Structures are given as structure tokens and as C-alpha cells.
CSV table of C-alpha atoms and ligand atoms in Angstrom, one decimal:
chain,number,residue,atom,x,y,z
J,1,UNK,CA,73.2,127.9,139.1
J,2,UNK,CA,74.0,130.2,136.2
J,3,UNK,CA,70.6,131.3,134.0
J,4,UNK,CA,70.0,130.0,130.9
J,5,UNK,CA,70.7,133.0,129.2
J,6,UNK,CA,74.6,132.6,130.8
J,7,UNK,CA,74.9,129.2,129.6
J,8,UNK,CA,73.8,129.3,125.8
J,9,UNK,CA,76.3,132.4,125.2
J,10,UNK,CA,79.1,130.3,126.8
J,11,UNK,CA,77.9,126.7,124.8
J,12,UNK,CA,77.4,129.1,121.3
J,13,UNK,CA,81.0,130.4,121.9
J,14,UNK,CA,83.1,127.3,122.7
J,15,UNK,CA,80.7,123.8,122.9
J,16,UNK,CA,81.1,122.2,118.8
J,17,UNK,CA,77.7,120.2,118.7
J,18,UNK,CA,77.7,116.6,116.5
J,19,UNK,CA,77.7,117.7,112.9
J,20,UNK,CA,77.1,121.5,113.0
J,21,UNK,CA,79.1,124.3,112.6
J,22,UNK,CA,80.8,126.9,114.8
J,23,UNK,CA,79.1,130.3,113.0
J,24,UNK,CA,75.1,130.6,112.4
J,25,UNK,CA,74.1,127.6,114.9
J,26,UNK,CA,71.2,125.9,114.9
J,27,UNK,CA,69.9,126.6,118.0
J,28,UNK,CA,70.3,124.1,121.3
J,29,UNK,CA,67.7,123.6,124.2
J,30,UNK,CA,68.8,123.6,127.4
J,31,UNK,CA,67.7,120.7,129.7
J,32,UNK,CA,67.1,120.6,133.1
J,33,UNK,CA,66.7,117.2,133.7
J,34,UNK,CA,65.0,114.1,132.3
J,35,UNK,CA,63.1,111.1,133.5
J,36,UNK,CA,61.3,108.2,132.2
J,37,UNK,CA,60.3,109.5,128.5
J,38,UNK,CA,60.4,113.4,129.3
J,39,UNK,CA,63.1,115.8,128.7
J,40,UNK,CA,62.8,118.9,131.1
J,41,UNK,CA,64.0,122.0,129.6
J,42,UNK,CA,65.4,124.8,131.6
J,43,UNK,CA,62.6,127.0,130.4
J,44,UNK,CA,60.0,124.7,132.4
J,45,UNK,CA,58.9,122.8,129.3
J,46,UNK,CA,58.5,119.2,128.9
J,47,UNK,CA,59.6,116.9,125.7
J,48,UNK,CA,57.9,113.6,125.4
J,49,UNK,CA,61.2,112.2,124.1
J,50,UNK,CA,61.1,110.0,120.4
J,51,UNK,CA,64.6,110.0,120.0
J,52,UNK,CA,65.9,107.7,122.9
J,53,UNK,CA,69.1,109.9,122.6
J,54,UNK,CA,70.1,107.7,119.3
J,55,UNK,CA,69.3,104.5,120.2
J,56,UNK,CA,70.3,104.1,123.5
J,57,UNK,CA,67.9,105.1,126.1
J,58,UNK,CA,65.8,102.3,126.3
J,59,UNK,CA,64.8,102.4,129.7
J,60,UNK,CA,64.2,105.4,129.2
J,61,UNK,CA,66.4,108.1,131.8
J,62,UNK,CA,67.0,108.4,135.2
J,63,UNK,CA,66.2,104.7,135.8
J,64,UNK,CA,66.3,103.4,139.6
J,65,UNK,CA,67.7,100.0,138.5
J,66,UNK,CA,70.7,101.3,137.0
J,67,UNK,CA,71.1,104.6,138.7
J,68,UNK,CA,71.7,102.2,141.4
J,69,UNK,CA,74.1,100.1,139.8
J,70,UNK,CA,76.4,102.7,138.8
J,71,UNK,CA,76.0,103.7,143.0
J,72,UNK,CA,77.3,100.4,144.3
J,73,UNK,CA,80.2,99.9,141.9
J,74,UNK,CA,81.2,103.4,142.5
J,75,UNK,CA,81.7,102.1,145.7
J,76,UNK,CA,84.4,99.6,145.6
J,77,UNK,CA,86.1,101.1,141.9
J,78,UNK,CA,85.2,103.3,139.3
J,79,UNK,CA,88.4,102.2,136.7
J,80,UNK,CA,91.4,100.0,136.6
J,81,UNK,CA,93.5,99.4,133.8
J,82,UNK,CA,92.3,96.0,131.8
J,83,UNK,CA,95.8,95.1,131.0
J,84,UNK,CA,96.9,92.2,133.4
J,85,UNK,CA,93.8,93.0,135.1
J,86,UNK,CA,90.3,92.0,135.6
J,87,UNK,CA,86.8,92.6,137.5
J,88,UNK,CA,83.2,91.0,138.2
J,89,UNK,CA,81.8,93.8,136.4
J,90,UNK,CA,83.6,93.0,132.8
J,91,UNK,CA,83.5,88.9,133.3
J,92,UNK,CA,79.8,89.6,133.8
J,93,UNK,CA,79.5,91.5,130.9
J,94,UNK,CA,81.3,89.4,128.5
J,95,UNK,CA,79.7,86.1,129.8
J,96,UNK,CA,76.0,87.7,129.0
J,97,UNK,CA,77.2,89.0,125.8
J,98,UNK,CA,78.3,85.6,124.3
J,99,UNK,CA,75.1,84.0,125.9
J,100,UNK,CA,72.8,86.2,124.1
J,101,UNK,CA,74.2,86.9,120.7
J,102,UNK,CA,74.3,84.2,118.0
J,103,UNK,CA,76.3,81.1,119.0
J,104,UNK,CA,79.5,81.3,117.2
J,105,UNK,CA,80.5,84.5,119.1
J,106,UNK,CA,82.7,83.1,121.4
J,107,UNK,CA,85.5,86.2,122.6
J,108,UNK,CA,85.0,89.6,123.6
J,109,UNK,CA,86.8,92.5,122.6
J,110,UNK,CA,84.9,95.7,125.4
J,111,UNK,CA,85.6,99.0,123.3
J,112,UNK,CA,84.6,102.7,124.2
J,113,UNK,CA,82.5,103.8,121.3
J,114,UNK,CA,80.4,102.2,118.9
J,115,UNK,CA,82.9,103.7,115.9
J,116,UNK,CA,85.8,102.2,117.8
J,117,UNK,CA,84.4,98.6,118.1
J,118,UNK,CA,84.4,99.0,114.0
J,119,UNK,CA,87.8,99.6,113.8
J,120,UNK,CA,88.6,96.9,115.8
J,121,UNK,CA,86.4,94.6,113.7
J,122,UNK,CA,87.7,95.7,110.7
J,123,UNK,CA,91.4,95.4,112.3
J,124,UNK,CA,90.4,91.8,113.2
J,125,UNK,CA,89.7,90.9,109.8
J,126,UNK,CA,92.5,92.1,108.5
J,127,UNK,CA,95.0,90.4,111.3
J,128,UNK,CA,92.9,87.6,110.7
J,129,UNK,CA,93.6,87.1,106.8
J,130,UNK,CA,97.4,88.2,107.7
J,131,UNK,CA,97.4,85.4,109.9
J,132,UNK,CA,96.6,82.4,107.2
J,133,UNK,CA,99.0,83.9,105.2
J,134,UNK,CA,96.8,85.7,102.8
J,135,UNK,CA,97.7,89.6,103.4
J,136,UNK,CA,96.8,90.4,100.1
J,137,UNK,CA,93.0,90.4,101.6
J,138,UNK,CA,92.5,93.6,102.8
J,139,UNK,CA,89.5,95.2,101.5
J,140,UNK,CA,86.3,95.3,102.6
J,141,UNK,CA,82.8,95.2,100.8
J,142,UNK,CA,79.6,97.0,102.0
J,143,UNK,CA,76.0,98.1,100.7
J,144,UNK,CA,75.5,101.7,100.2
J,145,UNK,CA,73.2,102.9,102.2
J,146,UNK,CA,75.5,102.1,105.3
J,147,UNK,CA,76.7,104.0,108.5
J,148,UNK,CA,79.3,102.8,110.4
J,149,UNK,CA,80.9,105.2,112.5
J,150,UNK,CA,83.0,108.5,112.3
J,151,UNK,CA,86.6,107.3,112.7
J,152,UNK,CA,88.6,106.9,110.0
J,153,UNK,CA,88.2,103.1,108.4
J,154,UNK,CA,84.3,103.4,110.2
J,155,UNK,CA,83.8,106.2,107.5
J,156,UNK,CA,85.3,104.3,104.6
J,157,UNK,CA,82.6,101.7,104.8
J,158,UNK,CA,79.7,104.9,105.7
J,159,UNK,CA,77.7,105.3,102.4
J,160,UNK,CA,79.9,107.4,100.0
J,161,UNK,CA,77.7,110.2,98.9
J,162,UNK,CA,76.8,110.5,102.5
J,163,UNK,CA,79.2,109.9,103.8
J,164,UNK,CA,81.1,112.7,102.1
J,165,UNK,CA,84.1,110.6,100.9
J,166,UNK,CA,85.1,113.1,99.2
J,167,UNK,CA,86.3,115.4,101.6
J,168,UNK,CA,88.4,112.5,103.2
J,169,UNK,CA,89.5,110.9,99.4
J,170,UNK,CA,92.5,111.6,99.6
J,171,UNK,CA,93.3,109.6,102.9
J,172,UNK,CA,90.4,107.1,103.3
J,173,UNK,CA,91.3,103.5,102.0
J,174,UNK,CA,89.4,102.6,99.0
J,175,UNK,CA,86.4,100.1,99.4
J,176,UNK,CA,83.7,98.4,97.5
J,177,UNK,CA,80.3,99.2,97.5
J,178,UNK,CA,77.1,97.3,96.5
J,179,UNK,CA,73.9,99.0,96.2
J,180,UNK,CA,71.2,99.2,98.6
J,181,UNK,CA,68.9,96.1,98.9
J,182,UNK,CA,66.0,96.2,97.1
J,183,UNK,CA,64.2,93.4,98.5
J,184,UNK,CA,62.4,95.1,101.0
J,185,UNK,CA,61.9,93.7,104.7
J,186,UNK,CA,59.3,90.7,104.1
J,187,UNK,CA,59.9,89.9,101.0
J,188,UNK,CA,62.2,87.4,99.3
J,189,UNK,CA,65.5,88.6,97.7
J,190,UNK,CA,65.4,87.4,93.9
J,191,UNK,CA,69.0,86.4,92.1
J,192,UNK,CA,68.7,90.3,90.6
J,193,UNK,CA,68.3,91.4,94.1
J,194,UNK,CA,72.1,90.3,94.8
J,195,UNK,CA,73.7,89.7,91.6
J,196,UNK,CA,75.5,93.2,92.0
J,197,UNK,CA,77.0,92.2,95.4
J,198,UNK,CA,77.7,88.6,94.4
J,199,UNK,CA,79.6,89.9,91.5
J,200,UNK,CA,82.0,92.4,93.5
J,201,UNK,CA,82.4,89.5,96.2
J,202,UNK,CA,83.7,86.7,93.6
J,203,UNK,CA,85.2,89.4,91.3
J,204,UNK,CA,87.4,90.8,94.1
J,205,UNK,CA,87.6,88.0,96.5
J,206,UNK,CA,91.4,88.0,96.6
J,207,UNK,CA,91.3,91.0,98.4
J,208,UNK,CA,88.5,91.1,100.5
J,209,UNK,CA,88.9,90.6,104.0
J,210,UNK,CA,85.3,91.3,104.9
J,211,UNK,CA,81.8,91.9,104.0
J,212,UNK,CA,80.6,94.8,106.8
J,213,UNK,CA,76.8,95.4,107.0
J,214,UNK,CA,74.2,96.6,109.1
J,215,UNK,CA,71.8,93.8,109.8
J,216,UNK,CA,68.2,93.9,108.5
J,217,UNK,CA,67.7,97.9,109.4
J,218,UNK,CA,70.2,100.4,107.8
J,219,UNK,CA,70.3,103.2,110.4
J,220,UNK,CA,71.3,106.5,110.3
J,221,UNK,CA,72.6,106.3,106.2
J,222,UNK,CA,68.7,105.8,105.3
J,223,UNK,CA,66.8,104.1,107.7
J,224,UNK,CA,66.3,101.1,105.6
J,225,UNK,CA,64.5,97.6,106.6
J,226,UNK,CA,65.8,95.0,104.1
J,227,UNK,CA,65.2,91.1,103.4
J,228,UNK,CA,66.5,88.5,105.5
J,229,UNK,CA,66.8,86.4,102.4
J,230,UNK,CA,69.3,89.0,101.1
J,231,UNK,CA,71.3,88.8,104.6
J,232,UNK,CA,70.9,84.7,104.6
J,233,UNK,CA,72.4,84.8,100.9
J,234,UNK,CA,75.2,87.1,102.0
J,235,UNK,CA,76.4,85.0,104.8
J,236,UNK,CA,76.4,81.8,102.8
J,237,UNK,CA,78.2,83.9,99.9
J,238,UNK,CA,80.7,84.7,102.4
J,239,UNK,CA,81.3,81.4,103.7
J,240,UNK,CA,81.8,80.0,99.7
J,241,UNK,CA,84.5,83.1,99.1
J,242,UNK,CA,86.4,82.7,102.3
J,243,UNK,CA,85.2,85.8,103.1
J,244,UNK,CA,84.2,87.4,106.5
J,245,UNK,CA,81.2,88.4,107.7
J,246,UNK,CA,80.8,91.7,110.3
J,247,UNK,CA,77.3,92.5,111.5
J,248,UNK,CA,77.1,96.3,113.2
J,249,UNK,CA,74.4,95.6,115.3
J,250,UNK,CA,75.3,98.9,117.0
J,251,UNK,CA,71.9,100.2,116.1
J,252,UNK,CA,70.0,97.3,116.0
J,253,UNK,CA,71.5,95.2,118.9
J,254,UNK,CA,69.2,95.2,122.4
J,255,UNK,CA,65.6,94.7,120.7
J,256,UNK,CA,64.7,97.8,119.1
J,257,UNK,CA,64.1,95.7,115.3
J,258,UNK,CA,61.8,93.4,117.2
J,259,UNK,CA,64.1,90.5,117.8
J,260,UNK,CA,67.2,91.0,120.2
J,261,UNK,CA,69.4,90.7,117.2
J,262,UNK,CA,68.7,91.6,113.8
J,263,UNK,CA,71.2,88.8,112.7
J,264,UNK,CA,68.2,86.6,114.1
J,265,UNK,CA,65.8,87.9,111.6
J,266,UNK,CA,67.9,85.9,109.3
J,267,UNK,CA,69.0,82.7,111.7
J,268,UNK,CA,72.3,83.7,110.7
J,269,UNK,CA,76.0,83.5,112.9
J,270,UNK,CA,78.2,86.5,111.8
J,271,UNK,CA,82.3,85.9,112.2
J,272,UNK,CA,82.3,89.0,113.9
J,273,UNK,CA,79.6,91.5,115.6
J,274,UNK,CA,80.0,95.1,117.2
J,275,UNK,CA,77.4,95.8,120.0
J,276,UNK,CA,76.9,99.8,121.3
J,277,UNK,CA,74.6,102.2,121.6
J,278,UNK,CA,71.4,100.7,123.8
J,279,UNK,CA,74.8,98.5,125.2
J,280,UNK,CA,74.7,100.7,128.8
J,281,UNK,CA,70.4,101.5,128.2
J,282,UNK,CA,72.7,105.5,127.2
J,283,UNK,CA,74.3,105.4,130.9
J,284,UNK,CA,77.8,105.6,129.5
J,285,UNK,CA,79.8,105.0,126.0
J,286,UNK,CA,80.9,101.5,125.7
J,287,UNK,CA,80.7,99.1,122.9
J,288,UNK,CA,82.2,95.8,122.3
J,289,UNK,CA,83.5,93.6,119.2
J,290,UNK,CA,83.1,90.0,119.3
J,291,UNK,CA,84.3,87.4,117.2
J,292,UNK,CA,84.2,83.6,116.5
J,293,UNK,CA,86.6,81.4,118.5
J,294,UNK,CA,88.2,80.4,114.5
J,295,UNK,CA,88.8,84.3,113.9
J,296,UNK,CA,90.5,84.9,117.8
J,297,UNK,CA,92.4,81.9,117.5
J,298,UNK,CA,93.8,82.2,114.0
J,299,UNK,CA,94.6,85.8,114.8
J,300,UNK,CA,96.2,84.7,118.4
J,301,UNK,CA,98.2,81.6,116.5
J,302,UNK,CA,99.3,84.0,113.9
J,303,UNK,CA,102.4,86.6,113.9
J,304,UNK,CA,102.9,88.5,115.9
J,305,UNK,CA,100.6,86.5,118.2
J,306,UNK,CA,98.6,89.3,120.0
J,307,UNK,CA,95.2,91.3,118.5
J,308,UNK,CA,96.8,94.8,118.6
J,309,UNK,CA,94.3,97.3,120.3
J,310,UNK,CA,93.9,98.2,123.6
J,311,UNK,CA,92.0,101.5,124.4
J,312,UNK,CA,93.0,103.1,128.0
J,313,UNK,CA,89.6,102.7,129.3
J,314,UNK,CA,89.1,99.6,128.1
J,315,UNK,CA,86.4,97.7,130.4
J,316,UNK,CA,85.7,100.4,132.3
J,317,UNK,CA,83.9,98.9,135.9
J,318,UNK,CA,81.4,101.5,135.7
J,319,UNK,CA,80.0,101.1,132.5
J,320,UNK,CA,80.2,97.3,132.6
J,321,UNK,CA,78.3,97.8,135.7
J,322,UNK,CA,75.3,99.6,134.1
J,323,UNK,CA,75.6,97.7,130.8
J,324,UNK,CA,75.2,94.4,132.8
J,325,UNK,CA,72.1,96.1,134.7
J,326,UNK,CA,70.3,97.3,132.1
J,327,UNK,CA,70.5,93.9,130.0
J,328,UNK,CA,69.0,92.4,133.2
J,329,UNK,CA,67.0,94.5,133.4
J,330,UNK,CA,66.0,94.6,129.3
J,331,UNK,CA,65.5,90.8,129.6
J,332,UNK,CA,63.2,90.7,133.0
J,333,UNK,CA,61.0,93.2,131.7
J,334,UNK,CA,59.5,91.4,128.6
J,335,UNK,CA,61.0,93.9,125.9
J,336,UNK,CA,59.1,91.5,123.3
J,337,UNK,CA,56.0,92.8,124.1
J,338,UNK,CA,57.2,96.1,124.7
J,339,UNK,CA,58.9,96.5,121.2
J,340,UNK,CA,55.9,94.4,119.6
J,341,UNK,CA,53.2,97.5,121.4
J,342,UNK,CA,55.5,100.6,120.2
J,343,UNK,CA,55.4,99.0,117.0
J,344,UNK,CA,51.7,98.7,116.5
J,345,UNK,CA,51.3,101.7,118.3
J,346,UNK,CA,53.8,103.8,115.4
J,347,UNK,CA,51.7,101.6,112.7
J,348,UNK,CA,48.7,103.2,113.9
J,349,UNK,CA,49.5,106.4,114.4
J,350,UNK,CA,51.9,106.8,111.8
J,351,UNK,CA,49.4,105.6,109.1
J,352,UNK,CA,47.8,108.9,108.5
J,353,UNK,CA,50.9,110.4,107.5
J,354,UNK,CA,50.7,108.4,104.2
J,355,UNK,CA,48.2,110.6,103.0
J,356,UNK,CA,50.1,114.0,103.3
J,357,UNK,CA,51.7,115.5,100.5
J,358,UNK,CA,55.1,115.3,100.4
J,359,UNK,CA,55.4,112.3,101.9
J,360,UNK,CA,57.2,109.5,100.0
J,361,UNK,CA,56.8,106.6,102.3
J,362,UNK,CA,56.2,105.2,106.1
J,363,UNK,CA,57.7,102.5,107.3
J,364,UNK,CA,57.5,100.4,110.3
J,365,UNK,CA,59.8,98.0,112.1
J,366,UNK,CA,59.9,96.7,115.8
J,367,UNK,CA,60.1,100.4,117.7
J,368,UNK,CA,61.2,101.6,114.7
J,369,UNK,CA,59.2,104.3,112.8
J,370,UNK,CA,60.2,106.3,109.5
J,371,UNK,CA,58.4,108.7,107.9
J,372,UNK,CA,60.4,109.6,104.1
J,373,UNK,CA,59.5,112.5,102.7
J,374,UNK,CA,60.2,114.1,99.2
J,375,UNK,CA,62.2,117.3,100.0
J,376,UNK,CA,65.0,117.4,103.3
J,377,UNK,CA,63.9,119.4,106.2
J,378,UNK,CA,64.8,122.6,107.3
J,379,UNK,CA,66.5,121.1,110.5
J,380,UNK,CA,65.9,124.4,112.8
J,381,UNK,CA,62.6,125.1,111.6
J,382,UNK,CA,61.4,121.8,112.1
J,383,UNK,CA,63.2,120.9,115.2
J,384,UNK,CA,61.0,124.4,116.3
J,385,UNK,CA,57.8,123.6,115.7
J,386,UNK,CA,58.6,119.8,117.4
J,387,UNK,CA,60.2,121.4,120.6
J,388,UNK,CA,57.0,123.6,120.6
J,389,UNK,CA,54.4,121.2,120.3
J,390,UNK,CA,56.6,119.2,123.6
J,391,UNK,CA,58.1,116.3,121.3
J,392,UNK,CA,62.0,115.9,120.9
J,393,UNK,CA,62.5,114.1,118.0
J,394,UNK,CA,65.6,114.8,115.4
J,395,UNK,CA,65.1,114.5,111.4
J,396,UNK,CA,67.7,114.3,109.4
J,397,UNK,CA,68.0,114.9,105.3
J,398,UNK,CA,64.5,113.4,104.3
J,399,UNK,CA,63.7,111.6,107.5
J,400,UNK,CA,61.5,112.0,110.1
J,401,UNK,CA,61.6,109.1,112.6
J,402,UNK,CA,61.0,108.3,115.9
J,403,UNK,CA,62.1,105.6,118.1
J,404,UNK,CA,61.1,106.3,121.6
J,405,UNK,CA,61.9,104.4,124.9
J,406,UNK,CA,60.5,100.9,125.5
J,407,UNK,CA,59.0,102.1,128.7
J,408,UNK,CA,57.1,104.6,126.6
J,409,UNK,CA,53.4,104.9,127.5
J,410,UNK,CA,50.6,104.3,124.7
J,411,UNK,CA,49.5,107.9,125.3
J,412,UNK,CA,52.9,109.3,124.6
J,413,UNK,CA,53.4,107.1,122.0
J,414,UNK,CA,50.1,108.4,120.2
J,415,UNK,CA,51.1,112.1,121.0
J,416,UNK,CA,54.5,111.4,119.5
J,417,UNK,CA,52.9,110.6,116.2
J,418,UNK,CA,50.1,112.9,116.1
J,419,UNK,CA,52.6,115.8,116.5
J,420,UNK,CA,54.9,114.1,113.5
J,421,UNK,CA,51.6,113.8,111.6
J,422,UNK,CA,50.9,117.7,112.5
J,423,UNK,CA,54.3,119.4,111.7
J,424,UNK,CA,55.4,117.2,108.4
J,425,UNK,CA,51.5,118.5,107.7
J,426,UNK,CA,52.5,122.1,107.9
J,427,UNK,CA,56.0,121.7,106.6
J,428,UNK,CA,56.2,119.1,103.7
J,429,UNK,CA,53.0,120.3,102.0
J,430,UNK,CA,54.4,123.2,100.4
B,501,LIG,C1,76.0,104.9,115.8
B,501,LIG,C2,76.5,103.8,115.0
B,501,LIG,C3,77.9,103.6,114.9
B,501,LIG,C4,78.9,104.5,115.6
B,501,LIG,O1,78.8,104.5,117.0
B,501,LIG,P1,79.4,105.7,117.9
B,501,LIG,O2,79.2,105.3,119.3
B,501,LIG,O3,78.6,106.9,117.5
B,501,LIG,O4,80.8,105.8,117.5
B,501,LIG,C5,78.4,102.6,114.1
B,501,LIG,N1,77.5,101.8,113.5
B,501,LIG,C6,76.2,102.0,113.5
B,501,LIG,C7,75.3,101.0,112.8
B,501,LIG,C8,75.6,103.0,114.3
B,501,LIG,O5,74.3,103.2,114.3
């Protein structure tokens, strides 16, 4: 094996990491290996990991269960096209997802990324509304606030400021934007609350084709936990302007806000829903974009009679094989309790940080913890001072947050937050 020394010079010269640049890198650790909730560096050193590689680890890595999965359908196919063909391993998958997600999602639509399955939802809607006749809706309408993917039409719904619209202006289709919710998680959403979006919806609603949100927890555009009043409201607001409703549940989807589905916070049926990230417990990219049996059949009655998408590795055997593994898996283990002990456990050990200077807010939902603070990080120098204290967890802008692995143990768990309580300590104070 090549030394470490070896490898960074070749990843610094030609590997482009997510959102950094190619001169004066930030640096990258090396990892050996990682099991359970540890990261192994190459150096020897051990991360307790907070992060659960964005969402999706949730079994944490290197699990038996699916590791062995992914061996036995190795055995008999790793890929065949999904045109004209199908498997056990994608009828599986679809027939769990439409058991567990809410009951009007009827048809399944298996993507390869979580960006992707927003296209596709957005394309939906728009084949939908071209299918009735009314091509003239076309728009979408979103909450700022929002992330929704990378791609293209993804980014055009991503919160504009940062999203960096601007960059893209030129070539991004034009959509509407509601602010934020201010009705916090918990609380009810007054008229005030959503007289902004109710007045885009009805003032444009000839040329909406969809509302797109995040359900209940805005991700990686804030890390925001919002009233189910407001997302109740929204869906019957939909329904009275003929407009539809997209939940990204990409984030949310597989437990980590405390219920399996954020939409559930609310009791509320989306038209259409895009699952990813914890999809495969972070095996292997897949998402998927379901829709209600009145949105497949409209579009499939309509002209020219066929959704049109069809990614190459559509349904790929081997990560329907670990996606269907690790939602067995999810579901024998009791992830309630799980989720419900991370999240007293972050309440606890998070509370502290309230009292350090620089710190705007923490908030807490399911295994979900945020610390805001007044001033953005310096992302190497904190990333530092984390990697040396054995935590891996990412900030970004004026978040530090941490959502570790359900299999995390309490002592971890405590360690995880009395390091966050220690650097934002020696870092935010000044
Ligand atoms: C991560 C994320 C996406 C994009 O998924 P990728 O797999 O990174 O393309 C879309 N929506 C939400 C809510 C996400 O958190």
C-alpha cells in the first residue's frame, strides 16, 4: 500500500473534493477504515463519527447485515438494464417503499442520486400539468431556506442567496420563493406565519406546477425545524389551487426527525416524494421519486404517453439489495427508541452550549442537533481542532451540528457534544 504521504500529494493534485477549490485546499484526512461509529485514519487515530457521512450512515459502517447483502446479490448479478427488465431486488424495494411512506404514494420512480430524484419530481409535475392540458403551469414555488440538490432545476429551487443563483442567473429557470417559516417546530403557524406563501401560491397559480419543500427540518440551507401547522396549511393550500405538492424527504426520510417521515409530523399525503440519502443506510447512491397513482396515471394517459427519464443504472440490483437490507434492518431494530435516546442524549449534552458566547441558538430534533452561532467558522481551523480531539463532525457557514449513527453509544454520544461544547468554547468566543 502506498504511505500516506504518497496519497495526499496525488488526491491534492487531481481529486476535486465537494465544494472546495483546486488551489489552497483545505486539508483532507486519510481513512483507513471505519466501523460502527469510528472512522480510522491512516495516521492510527480514531473519529467518533457525528456526521453519518450526510445523512446516510445510519447503521453506522461496515455493518454485517448489509455487508452481507451486497455478498449474496453479487452473486447471482450486480446490474442489468431496467428497461424491459426486472429483479427481486427492485420489486422488493419499491413494494417496501409504498408500504412505508404516506398512502397516496402509489408508483416508483428508483433514481441514482438524491439531486436526480428532484429533477425527476420536478419533471413529473410539469408532464403532469402538460398532461391536463394546462402547459402554462410550469413554475415552481419554494421557502427559502431550501436545499434541494446540485443539478440544474435542484438548484433553482436551493435557497437563492445560498444557493448562489447568481452565478447560474443567466441559465437557471426563474422560481418563486417564500420566506423561511417562522413558526417554529411546536408551535402553531398563525395566518401571518403563511400569508406570504399563500399570496405567491393564489397570485401565480396559473403557472405553478408545484410547491417543493423539505418537510418539517430544512437541511443543509439552515438546518431549520418548522411547524407542522405551516406544512398541514401548505398541503390543503395546494389542494384548493390545483397545485402540487413535492416533499424532499431526502434528508429527513428513514427516522432521523423522530418519525419515519417528516410528512407524518403533519399527517399529511404529498403528490410526490423523493427518498435518498439514509435510502441504502450510505452503502451506495440510490434515491427514488414516488408519486400518487392520479399524478402516474394522468402523466401515462397524457401525450406522449411515457414519463421521459430513464437513468442507465436505473435499479441497480446491488443497491436495491442493500437499500432493502438496511430498511429491514432500520425497522427490526426499534429506530424509535434509538432516534428518541440520541435525541435526549444531544438535549443534554448540547444544553451547555447555550451559555457560550457566540452562540445564537441550539436546537434539537429526533437525532438531529444544531448548534447556530453568530459568526461562520473557519472550516480548516475548526475541522482541526475536532479531528484532534477524535470527533468527525463538518460545520458549515454558522452551523455546527451533529447527527451521528443510530447505533451510536451514549458514551460517544456524550463525548460528541462535550468536544462541540469545547471547540465552539475556544473558537466562537472571540
Ligand atoms: C442531499 C439532499 C439532496 C441532494 O441529494 P444528492 O444525493 O446529494 O444529489 C436533495 N434534497 C435534500 C433535502 C438533501 O438533503
Amino acid at each position: 500500500m502506498r504511505g500516506v504521504e504518497e496519497l495526499l500529494a496525488i488526491d491534492q493534485a487531481h481529486a476535486w473534493h465537494p465544494y472546495t477549490a483546486t488551489i489552497n485546499q483545505d486539508p483532507v484526512y486519510p481513512v483507513r477504515a471505519a466501523r460502527g461509529c469510528r472512522i480510522q485514519l491512516m495516521d492510527g487515530r480514531e473519529l467518533i463519527d457525528g456526521m453519518s457521512s450526510w445523512w446516510c450512515a445510519i447503521h453506522g459502517y461496515n455493518h454485517p447485515v448489509l455487508n452481507q447483502a451486497l455478498r449474496d446479490q453479487i452473486e447471482s448479478m450486480a446490474h442489468v438494464m431496467f428497461g424491459g427488465l426486472t429483479h427481486e431486488p427492485a420489486v422488493g424495494l419499491v413494494e417496501r417503499l409504498v408500504a412505508l411512506t404516506p398512502a397516496a404514494l402509489r408508483h416508483v420512480f428508483l433514481c441514482d442520486s438524491g439531486s436526480v430524484s428532484v429533477e425527476v419530481a420536478i419533471k413529473m409535475a410539469i408532464q403532469y400539468h402538460q398532461a391536463r392540458g394546462e402547459p402554462g403551469r410550469h413554475r415552481l414555488l419554494t421557502l427559502r431556506s431550501g436545499y434541494h440538490g446540485d443539478t440544474f432545476a435542484a438548484m433553482s429551487v436551493c435557497d437563492p442567496v445560498t444557493g448562489m443563483h447568481h452565478l447560474f442567473s443567466r441559465v437557471l429557470p426563474q422560481q418563486l420563493f417564500a420566506p423561511a417559516p417562522a413558526c417554529r417546530f411546536g408551535a402553531p403557524c398563525q395566518d401571518e406565519d403563511i400569508s406570504a406563501f399563500t399570496d405567491l401560491l393564489w397570485r401565480h397559480r396559473e403557472e405553478l406546477a408545484a410547491v417543493i419543500l423539505e418537510p418539517i427540518v430544512q437541511g443543509a440551507g439552515g438546518m431549520r425545524f418548522y411547524s407542522a401547522d405551516y406544512l398541514r396549511r401548505v398541503r390543503e393550500l395546494c389542494h384548493a389551487a390545483g397545485v402540487l405538492l413535492i416533499a424532499d424527504e431526502i434528508a429527513t426520510g428513514f427516522g432521523r426527525s423522530g418519525r419515519l417521515f417528516a410528512c407524518e409530523y403533519a399527517d399529511i399525503s404529498p403528490d410526490i416524494m423523493t427518498v435518498g440519502k439514509a435510502l441504502t443506510g450510505g452503502y451506495l447512491t440510490l434515491a427514488a421519486t414516488l408519486a400518487s397513482q392520479e399524478v402516474a396515471t394522468t402523466i401515462s394517459a397524457g401525450t406522449p404517453g411515457v414519463f421521459m427519464h430513464g437513468p442507465t443504472f436505473m435499479g441497480n440490483p446491488l443497491a436495491c439489495a442493500v437499500a432493502n437490507a438496511s430498511i429491514d434492518l432500520l425497522l427490526a431494530r426499534g429506530w424509535e427508541q434509538e432516534v428518541r435516546r440520541i435525541q435526549a442524549g444531544l438535549e443534554q449534552g448540547l444544553a451547555p452550549c447555550r451559555d457560550l458566547r457566540g452562540v445564537v441558538e441550539v436546537r434539537i430534533l429526533g437525532a438531529i442537533g444544531v448548534v447556530e452561532l453568530a459568526r461562520p467558522v473557519v472550516m480548516r481551523d475548526i475541522q482541526r481542532r475536532f479531528v484532534d480531539r477524535g470527533v468527525w463532525v463538518r460545520p458549515f457557514g454558522r452551523l455546527v451540528y451533529l447527527m451521528p449513527p443510530y447505533v451510536i453509544e451514549a458514551r460517544d454520544l456524550a463525548r460528541l457534544c462535550a468536544v462541540t461544547q469545547e471547540v465552539i468554547g475556544e473558537t466562537a468566543s472571540g
